[in-house]
Tab-separated table of C-alpha atoms in Angstrom:
chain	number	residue	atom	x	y	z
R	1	UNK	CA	100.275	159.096	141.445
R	2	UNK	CA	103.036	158.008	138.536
R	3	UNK	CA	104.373	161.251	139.275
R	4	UNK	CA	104.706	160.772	142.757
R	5	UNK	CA	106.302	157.327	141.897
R	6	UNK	CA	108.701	158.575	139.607
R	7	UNK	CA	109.870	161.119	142.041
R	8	UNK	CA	110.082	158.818	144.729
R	9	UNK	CA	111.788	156.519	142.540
R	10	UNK	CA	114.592	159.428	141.677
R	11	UNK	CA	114.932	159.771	145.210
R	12	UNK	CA	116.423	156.299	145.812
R	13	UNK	CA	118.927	156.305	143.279
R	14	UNK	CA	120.059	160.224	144.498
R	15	UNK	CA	120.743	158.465	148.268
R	16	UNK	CA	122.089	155.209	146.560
R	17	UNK	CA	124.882	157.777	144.549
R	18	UNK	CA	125.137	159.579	147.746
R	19	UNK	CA	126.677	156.529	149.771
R	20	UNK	CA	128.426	155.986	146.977
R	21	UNK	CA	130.210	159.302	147.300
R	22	UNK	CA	130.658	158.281	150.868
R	23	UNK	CA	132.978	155.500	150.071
R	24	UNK	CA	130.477	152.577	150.310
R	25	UNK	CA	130.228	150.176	147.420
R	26	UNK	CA	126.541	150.630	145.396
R	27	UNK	CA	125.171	146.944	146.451
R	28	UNK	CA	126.302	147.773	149.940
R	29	UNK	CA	124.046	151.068	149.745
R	30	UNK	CA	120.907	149.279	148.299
R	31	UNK	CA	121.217	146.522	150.959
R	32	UNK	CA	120.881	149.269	153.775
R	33	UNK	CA	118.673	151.810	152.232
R	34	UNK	CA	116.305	148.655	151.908
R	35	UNK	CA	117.110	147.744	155.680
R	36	UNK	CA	116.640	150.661	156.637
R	37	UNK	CA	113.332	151.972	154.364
R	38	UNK	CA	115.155	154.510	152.418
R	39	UNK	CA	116.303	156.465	155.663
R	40	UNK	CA	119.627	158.113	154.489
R	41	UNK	CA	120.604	158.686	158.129
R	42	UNK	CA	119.916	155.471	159.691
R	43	UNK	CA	121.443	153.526	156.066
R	44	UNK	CA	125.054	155.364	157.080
R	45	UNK	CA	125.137	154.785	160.851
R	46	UNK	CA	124.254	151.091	159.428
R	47	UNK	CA	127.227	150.891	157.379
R	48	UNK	CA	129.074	152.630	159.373
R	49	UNK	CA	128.665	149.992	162.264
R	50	UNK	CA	127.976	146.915	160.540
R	51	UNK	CA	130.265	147.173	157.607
R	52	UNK	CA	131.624	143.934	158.035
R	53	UNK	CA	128.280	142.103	158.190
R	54	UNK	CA	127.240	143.553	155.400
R	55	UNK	CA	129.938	142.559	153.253
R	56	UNK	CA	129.462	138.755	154.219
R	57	UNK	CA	125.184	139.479	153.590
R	58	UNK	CA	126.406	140.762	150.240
R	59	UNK	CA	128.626	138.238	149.183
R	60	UNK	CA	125.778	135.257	150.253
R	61	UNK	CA	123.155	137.430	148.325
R	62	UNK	CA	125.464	137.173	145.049
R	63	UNK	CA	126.668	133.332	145.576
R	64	UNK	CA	122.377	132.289	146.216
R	65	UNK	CA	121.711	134.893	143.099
R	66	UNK	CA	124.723	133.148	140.998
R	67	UNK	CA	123.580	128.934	142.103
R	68	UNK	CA	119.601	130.071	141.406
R	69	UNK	CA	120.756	131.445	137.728
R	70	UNK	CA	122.739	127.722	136.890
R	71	UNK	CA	119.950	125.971	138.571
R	72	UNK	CA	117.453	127.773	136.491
R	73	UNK	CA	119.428	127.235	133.395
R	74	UNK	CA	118.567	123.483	132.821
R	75	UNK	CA	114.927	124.534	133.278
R	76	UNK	CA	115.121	127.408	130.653
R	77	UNK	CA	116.511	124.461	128.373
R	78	UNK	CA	113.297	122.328	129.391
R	79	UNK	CA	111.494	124.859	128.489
R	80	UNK	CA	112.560	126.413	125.373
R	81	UNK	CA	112.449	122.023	123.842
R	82	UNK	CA	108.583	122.282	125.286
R	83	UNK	CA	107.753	125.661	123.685
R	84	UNK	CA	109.363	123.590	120.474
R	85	UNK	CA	107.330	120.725	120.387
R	86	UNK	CA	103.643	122.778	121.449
R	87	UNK	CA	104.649	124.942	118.285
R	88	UNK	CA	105.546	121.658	115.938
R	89	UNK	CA	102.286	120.513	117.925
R	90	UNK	CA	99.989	123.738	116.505
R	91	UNK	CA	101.546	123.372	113.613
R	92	UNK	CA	100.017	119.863	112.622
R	93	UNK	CA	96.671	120.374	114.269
R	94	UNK	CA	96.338	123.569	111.494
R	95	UNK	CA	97.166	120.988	109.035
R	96	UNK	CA	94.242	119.320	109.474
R	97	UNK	CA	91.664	122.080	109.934
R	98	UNK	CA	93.266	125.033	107.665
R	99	UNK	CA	95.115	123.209	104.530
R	100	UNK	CA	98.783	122.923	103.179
R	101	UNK	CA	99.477	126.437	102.568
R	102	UNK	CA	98.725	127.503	106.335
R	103	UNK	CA	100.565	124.546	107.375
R	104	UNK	CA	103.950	125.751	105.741
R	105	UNK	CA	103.646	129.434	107.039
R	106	UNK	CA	102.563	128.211	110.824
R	107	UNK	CA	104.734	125.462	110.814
R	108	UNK	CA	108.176	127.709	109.509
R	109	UNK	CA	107.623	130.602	111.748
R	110	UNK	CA	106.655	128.282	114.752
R	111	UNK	CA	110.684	126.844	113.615
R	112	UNK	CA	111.778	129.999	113.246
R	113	UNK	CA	110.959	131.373	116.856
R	114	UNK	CA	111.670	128.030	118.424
R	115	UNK	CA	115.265	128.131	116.737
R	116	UNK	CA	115.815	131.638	117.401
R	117	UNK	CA	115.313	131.072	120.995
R	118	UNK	CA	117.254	128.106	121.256
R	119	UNK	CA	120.339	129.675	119.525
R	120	UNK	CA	120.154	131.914	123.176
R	121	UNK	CA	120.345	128.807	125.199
R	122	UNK	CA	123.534	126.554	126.126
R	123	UNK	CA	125.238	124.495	123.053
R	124	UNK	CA	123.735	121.100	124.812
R	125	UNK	CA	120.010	122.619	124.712
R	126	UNK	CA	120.395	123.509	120.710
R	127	UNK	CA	122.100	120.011	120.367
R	128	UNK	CA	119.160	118.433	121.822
R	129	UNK	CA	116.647	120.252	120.264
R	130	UNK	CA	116.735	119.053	116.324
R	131	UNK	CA	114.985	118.700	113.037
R	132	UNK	CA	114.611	114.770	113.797
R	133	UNK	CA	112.858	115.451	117.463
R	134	UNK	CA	110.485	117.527	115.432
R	135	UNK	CA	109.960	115.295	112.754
R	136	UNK	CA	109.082	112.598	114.762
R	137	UNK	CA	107.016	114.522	117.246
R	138	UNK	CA	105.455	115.678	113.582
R	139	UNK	CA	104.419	111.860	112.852
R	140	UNK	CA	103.148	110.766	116.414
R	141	UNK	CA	100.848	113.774	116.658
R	142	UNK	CA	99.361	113.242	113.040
R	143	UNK	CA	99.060	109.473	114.632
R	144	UNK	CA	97.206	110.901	117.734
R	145	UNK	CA	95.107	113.282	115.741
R	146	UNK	CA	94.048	110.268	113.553
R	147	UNK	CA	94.444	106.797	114.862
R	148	UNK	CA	92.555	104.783	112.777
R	149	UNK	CA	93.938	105.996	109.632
R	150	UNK	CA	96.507	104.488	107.646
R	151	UNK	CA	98.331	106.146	104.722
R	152	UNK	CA	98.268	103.259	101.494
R	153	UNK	CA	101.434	102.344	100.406
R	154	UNK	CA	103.390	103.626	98.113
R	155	UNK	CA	103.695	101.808	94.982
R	156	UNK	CA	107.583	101.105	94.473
R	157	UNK	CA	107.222	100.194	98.438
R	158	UNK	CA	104.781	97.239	97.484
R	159	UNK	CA	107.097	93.812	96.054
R	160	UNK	CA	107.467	93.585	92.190
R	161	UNK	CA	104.393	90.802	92.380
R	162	UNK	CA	102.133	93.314	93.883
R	163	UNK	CA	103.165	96.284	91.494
R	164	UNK	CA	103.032	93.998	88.003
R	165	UNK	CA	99.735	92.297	88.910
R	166	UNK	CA	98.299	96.204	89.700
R	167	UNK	CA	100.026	98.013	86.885
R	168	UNK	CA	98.414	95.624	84.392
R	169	UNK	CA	94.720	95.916	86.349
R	170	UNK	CA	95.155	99.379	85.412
R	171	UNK	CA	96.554	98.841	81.767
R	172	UNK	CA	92.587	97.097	80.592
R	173	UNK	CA	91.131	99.954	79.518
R	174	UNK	CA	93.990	100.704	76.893
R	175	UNK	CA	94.262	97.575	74.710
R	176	UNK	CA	97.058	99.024	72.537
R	177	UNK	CA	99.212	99.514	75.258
R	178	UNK	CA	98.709	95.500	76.668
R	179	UNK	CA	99.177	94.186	73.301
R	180	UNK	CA	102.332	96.680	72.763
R	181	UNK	CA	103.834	95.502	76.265
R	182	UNK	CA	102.695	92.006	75.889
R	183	UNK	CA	104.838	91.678	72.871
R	184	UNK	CA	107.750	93.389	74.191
R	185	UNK	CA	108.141	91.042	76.937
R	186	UNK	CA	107.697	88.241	75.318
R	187	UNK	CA	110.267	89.238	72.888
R	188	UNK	CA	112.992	89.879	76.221
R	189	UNK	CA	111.757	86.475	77.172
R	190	UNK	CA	112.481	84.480	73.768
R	191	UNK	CA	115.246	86.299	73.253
R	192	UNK	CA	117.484	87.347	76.888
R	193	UNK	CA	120.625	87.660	75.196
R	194	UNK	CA	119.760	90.227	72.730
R	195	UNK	CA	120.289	93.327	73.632
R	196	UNK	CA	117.855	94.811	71.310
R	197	UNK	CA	114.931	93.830	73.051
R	198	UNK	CA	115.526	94.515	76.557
R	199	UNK	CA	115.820	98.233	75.351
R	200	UNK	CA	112.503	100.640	75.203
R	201	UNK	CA	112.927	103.668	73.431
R	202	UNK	CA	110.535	106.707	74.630
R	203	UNK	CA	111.154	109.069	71.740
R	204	UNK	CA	109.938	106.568	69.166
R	205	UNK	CA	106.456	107.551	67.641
R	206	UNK	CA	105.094	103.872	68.646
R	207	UNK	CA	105.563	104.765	72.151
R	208	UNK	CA	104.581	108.327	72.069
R	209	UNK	CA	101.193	106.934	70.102
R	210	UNK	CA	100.468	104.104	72.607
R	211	UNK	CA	102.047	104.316	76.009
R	212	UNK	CA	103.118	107.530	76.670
R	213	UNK	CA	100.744	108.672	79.874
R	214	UNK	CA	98.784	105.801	80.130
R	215	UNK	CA	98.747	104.957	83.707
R	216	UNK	CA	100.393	102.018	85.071
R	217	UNK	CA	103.164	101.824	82.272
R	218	UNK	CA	106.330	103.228	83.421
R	219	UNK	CA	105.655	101.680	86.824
R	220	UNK	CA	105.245	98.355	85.182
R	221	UNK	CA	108.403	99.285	83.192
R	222	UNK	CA	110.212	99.754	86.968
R	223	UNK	CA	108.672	96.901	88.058
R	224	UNK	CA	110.426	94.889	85.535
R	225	UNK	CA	113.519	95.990	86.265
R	226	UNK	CA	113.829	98.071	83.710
R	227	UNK	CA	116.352	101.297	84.225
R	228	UNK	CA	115.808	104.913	82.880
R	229	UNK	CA	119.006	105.818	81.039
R	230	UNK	CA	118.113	108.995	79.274
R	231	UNK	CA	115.660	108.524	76.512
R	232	UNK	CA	115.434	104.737	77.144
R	233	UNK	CA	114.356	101.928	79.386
R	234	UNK	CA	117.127	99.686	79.720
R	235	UNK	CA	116.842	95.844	81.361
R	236	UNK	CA	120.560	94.705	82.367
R	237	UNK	CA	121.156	91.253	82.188
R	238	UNK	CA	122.525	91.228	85.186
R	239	UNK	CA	118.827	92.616	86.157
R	240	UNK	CA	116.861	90.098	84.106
R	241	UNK	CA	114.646	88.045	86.396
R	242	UNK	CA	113.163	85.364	84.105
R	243	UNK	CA	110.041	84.983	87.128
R	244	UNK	CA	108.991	88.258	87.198
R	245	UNK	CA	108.950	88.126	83.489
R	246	UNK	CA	107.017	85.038	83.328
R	247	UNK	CA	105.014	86.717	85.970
R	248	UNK	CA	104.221	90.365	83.752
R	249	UNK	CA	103.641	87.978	80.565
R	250	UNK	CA	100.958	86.126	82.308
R	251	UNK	CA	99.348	89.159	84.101
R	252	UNK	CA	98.962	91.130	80.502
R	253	UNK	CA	97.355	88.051	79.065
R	254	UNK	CA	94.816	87.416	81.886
R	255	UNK	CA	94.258	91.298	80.472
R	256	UNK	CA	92.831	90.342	77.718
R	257	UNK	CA	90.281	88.396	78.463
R	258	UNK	CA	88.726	91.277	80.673
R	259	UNK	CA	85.673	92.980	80.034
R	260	UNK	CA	87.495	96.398	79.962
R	261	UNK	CA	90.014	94.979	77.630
R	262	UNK	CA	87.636	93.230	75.112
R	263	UNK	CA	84.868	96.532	75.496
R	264	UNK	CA	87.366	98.627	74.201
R	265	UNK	CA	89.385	96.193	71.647
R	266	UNK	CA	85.685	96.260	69.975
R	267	UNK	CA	85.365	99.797	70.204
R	268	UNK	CA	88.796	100.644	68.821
R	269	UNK	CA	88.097	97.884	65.844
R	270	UNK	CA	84.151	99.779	65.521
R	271	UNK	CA	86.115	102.812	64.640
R	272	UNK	CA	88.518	100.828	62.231
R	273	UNK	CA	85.328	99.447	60.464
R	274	UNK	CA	83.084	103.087	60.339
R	275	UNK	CA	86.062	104.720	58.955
R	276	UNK	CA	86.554	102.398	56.285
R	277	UNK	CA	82.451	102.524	55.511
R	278	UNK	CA	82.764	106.019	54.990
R	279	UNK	CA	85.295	105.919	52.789
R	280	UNK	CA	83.481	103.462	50.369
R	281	UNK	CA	84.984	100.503	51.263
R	282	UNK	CA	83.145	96.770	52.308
R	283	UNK	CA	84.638	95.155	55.453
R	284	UNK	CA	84.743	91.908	53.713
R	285	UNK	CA	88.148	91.599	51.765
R	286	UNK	CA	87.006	89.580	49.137
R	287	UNK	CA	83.910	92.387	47.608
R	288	UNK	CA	85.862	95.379	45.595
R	289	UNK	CA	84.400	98.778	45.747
R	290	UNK	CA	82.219	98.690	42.845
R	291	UNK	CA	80.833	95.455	44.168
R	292	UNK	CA	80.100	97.360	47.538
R	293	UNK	CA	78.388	100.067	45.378
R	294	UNK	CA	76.133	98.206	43.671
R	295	UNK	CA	74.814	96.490	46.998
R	296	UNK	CA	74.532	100.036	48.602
R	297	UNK	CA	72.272	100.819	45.827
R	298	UNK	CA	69.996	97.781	46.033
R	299	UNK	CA	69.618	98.726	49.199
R	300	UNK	CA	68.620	102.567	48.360
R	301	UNK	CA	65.857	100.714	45.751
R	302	UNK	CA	64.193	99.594	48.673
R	303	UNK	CA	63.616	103.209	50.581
R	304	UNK	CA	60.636	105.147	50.449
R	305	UNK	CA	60.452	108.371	48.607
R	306	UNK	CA	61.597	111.156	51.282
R	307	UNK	CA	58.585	113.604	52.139
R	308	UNK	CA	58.743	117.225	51.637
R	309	UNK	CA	60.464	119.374	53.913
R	310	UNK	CA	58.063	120.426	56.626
R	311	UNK	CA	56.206	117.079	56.347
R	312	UNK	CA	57.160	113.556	58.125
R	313	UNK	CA	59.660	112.632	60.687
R	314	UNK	CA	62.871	114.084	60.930
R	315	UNK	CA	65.154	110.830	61.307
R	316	UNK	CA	68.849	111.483	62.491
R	317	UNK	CA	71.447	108.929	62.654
R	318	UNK	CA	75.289	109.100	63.997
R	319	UNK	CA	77.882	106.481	62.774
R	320	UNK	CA	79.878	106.088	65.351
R	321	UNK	CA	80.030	107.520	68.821
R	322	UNK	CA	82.160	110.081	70.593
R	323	UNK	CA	81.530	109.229	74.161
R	324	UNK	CA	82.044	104.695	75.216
R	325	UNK	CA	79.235	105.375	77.931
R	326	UNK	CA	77.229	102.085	78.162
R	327	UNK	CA	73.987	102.323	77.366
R	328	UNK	CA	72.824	101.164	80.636
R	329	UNK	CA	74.806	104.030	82.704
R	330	UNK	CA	72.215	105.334	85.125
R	331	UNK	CA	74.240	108.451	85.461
R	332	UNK	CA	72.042	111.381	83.423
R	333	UNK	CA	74.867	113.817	83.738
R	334	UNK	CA	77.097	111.580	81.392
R	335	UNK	CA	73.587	111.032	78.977
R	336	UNK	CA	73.807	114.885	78.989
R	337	UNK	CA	77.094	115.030	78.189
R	338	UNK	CA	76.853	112.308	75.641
R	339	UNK	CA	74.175	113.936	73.394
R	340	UNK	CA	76.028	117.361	73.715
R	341	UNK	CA	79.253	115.359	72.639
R	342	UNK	CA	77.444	114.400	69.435
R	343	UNK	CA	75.866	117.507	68.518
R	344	UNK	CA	78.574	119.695	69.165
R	345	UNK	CA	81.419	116.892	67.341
R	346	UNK	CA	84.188	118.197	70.076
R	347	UNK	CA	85.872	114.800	70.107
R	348	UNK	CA	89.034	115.180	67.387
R	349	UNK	CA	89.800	112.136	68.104
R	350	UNK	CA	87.298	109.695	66.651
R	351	UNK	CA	85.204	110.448	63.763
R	352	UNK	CA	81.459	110.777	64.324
R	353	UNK	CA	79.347	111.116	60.898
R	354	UNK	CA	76.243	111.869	60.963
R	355	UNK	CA	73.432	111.549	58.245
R	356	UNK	CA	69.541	112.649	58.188
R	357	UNK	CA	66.430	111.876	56.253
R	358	UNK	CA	62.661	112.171	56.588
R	359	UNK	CA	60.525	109.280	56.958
R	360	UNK	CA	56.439	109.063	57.019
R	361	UNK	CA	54.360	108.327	59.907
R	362	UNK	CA	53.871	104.907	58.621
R	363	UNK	CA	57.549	103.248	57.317
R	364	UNK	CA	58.896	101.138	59.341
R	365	UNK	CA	62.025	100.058	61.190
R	366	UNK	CA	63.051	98.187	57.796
R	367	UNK	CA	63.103	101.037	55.934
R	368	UNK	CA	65.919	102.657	57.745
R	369	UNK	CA	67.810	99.619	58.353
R	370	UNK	CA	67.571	99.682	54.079
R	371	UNK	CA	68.478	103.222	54.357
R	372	UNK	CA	71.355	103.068	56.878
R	373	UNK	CA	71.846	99.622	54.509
R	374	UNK	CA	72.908	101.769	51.630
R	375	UNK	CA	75.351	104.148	53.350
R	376	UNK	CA	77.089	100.399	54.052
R	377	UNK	CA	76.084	97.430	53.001
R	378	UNK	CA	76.920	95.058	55.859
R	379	UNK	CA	75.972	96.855	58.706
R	380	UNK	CA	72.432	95.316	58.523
R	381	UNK	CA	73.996	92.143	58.895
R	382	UNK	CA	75.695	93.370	62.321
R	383	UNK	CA	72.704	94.396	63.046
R	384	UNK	CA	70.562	91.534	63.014
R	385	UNK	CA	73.029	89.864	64.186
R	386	UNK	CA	73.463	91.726	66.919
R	387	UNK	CA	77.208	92.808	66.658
R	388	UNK	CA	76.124	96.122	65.854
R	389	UNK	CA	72.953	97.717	67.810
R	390	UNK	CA	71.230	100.930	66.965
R	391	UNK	CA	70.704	103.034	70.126
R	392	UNK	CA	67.540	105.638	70.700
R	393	UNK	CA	69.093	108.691	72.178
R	394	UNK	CA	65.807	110.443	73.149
R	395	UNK	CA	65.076	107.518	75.465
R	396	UNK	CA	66.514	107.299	79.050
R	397	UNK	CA	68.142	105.254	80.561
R	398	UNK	CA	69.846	104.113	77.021
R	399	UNK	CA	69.113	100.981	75.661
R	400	UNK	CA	69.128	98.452	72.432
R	401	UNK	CA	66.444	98.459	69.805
R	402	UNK	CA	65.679	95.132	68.859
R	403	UNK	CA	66.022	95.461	65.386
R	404	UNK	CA	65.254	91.438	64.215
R	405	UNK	CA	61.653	91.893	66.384
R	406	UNK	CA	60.527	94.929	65.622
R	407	UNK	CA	61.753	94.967	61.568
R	408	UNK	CA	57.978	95.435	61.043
R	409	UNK	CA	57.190	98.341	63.850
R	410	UNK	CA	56.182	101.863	62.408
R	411	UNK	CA	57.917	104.688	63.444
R	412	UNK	CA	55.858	105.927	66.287
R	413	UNK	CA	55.717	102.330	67.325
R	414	UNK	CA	59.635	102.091	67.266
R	415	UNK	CA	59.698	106.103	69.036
R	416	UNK	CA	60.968	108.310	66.282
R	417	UNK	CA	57.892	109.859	65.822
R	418	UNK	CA	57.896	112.940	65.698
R	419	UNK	CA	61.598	112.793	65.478
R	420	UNK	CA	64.123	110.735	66.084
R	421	UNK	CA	68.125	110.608	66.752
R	422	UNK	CA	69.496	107.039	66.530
R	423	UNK	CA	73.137	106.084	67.054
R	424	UNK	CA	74.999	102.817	65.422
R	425	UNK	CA	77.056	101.725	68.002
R	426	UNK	CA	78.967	98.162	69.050
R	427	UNK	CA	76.775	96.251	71.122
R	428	UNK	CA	77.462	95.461	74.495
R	429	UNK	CA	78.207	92.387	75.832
R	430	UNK	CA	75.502	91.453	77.597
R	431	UNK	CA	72.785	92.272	74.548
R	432	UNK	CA	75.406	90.344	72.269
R	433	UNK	CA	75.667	87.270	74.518
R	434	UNK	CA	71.368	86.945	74.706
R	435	UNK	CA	71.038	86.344	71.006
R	436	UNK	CA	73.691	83.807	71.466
R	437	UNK	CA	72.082	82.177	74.120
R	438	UNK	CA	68.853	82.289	72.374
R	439	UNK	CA	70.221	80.959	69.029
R	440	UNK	CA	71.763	77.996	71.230
């Protein structure tokens, strides 16, 4: 059959060339080969006798071809801007179904065919069709894929009120840093003219130490009006708006009287205060270190003589902690983590000692508060006091042992029988504030 079309086929264009050779133009030939179904005879006694006809039939057929190919133009525009938009269209709806990285390809060669195309079309179709029609069409489709969501905004988009009173929200868990930008303000404040102090240097080790990538403090910086110039923040005066600085200064001190802040302030002074146990030293200025020594030993007087190895309770005790999770966290991944933390000493950062001893079946909570007494002697005041709190870390959920009630409790009574891992820690705020209430 293709065969047979083929030939068939070869056979027009032979009797198209043939009128040709006649003398009669090649449209002319087609026009009455197709009038006349391909009958070579009966096409040249057409054009023969209706030569002039068929001119006039042929010019109409090219002036209707000629008006259809502008009229159609306009439409091709139409449609290559449509073909556009579907791809920017496809192009967003993979966005939300297939990720970023898909996004970029589908989205580039969806640009790339739709401006390969349009470079074929009039100038007034590529004119039309532009980045800008597909960005926006880009922005109403992600608002027609999801309506009811609404992207938060950005934080140098908020006003300077907004952006101090946030920045300093975010500042309470890093007391350093508030105290650090607390003063700094309030020096720009006291003193506007100097120059000195509207000037924060970022290659200074006090910076690098305290607010270098804590969050919240170079957009409080900004919000200030301060202006990166290099290595420095610089404040203008020109820039210097004494109500925003009021503004900061306040925020920074409300700070301070936040749990987060005052949690951590008594953490970071706990570490202060362990360090300087281990070292020898007594918290209270006034006792010297042979003082402190002598106490530590009166205290040692008073423990029990250690059982054999292989006998008694094994008694572990940590000064210090390397993980701030409260002891009432109900979250037993971050217990897990904790006691691996402790064992495994991976935090550089703060130093966690840890000491040992055996005790019988029968001391009691005294003698280790004697014992832990005469690796320091004040931290059985803390502890009775309640500043201070030992914490059983075989028991979940975490929580305070009261050491003033239960002075008197045996070890298995206490729970550190057959074993037992204690940490000193700072006490929270809500076991500190009970003994005050109960002492009122």
């Amino acid at each position: 059959m293709f065969r047979n079309l083929l030939q068939k086929s070869n056979s027009k264009d032979e009797k198209v060339k043939q009128l040709e050779a006649m003398g009669f133009d090649k449209e002319s030939a087609k026009i009455a080969l197709e009038m006349t179904n391909f009958n070579l005879e009966e096409a040249t006694h057409h054009l023969l006798s209706n030569q002039e006809a068929l001119s006039s039939h042929s010019a109409a057929a090219s002036s209707s071809q000629a008006r259809s190919t502008a009229n159609n133009r306009p439409n091709r525009s139409a449609a290559i801007m449509r073909a556009g938009e579907a791809a920017a269209n496809r192009a967003n709806n993979s966005s939300a179904k297939f990720g970023s990285n898909q996004i970029q390809k589908k989205s580039s060669a969806a640009t790339t065919r739709t401006t390969s195309t349009a470079s074929r079309t009039p100038a007034t179709s590529t004119n039309t069709f532009t980045s800008s029609s597909l960005a926006s069409t880009s922005t109403q489709t992600v608002s027609k894929i999801h309506p009811k969501v609404k992207m938060p905004t950005k934080m140098k988009d908020k006003s300077k009120e907004e952006q101090i009173l946030r920045c300093s929200k975010r500042l309470a868990p890093y007391p350093h840093a508030v105290d650090t930008l607390l003063q700094a303000f309030t020096f720009v404040k006291n003193y506007p003219q100097n120059s000195k102090y509207r000037k924060i240097n970022t290659q200074t080790l006090g910076y690098q130490k305290v607010l270098e990538g804590k969050p919240g403090v170079v957009d409080l910086i900004h919000a200030m009006n301060f202006q990166k110039r290099g290595t420095e923040y610089i404040l203008k005066e020109s820039d210097l708006d004494l109500a925003l600085l009021f503004l900061g200064i306040s925020a920074l001190e409300n700070i301070r009287s936040s749990r987060e802040y005052l949690t951590e302030k008594r953490n970071t002074q706990f570490k202060r205060d362990i360090k300087r146990i281990m070292e020898g030293s007594n918290l209270n200025a006034n006792v010297d270190q042979d003082a402190e020594l002598l106490k530590r030993s009166a205290f040692l007087q008073k423990v029990p003589t250690e059982p054999d190895d292989g006998s008694g309770a094994l008694l572990q005790l940590y000064l210090g902690s390397a993980n701030r999770s409260s002891v009432h966290d109900e979250d037993p991944t971050k217990n897990m983590l904790l006691k691996q933390t402790k064992d495994m000493n991976i935090n550089e950062t703060e130093t966690v000692e840890k000491i040992s001893r055996r005790f019988d079946g029968d001391d009691t909570l005294q003698n280790i508060v004697d014992w832990i007494g005469a690796h320091g002697s004040c931290i059985p005041e803390k502890l009775l006091n309640r500043e201070w709190s030992l914490v059983d870390l075989n028991k979940y959920p975490l929580e305070e042992i009261d050491v003033e009630t239960c002075l008197g409790d045996t070890l298995q009574r206490v729970g550190c029988w057959p074993s037992g891992r204690l940490e000193l820690r700072p006490s929270t705020l809500e076991w500190r504030d009970e003994k005050v209430k109960s002492a009122a």
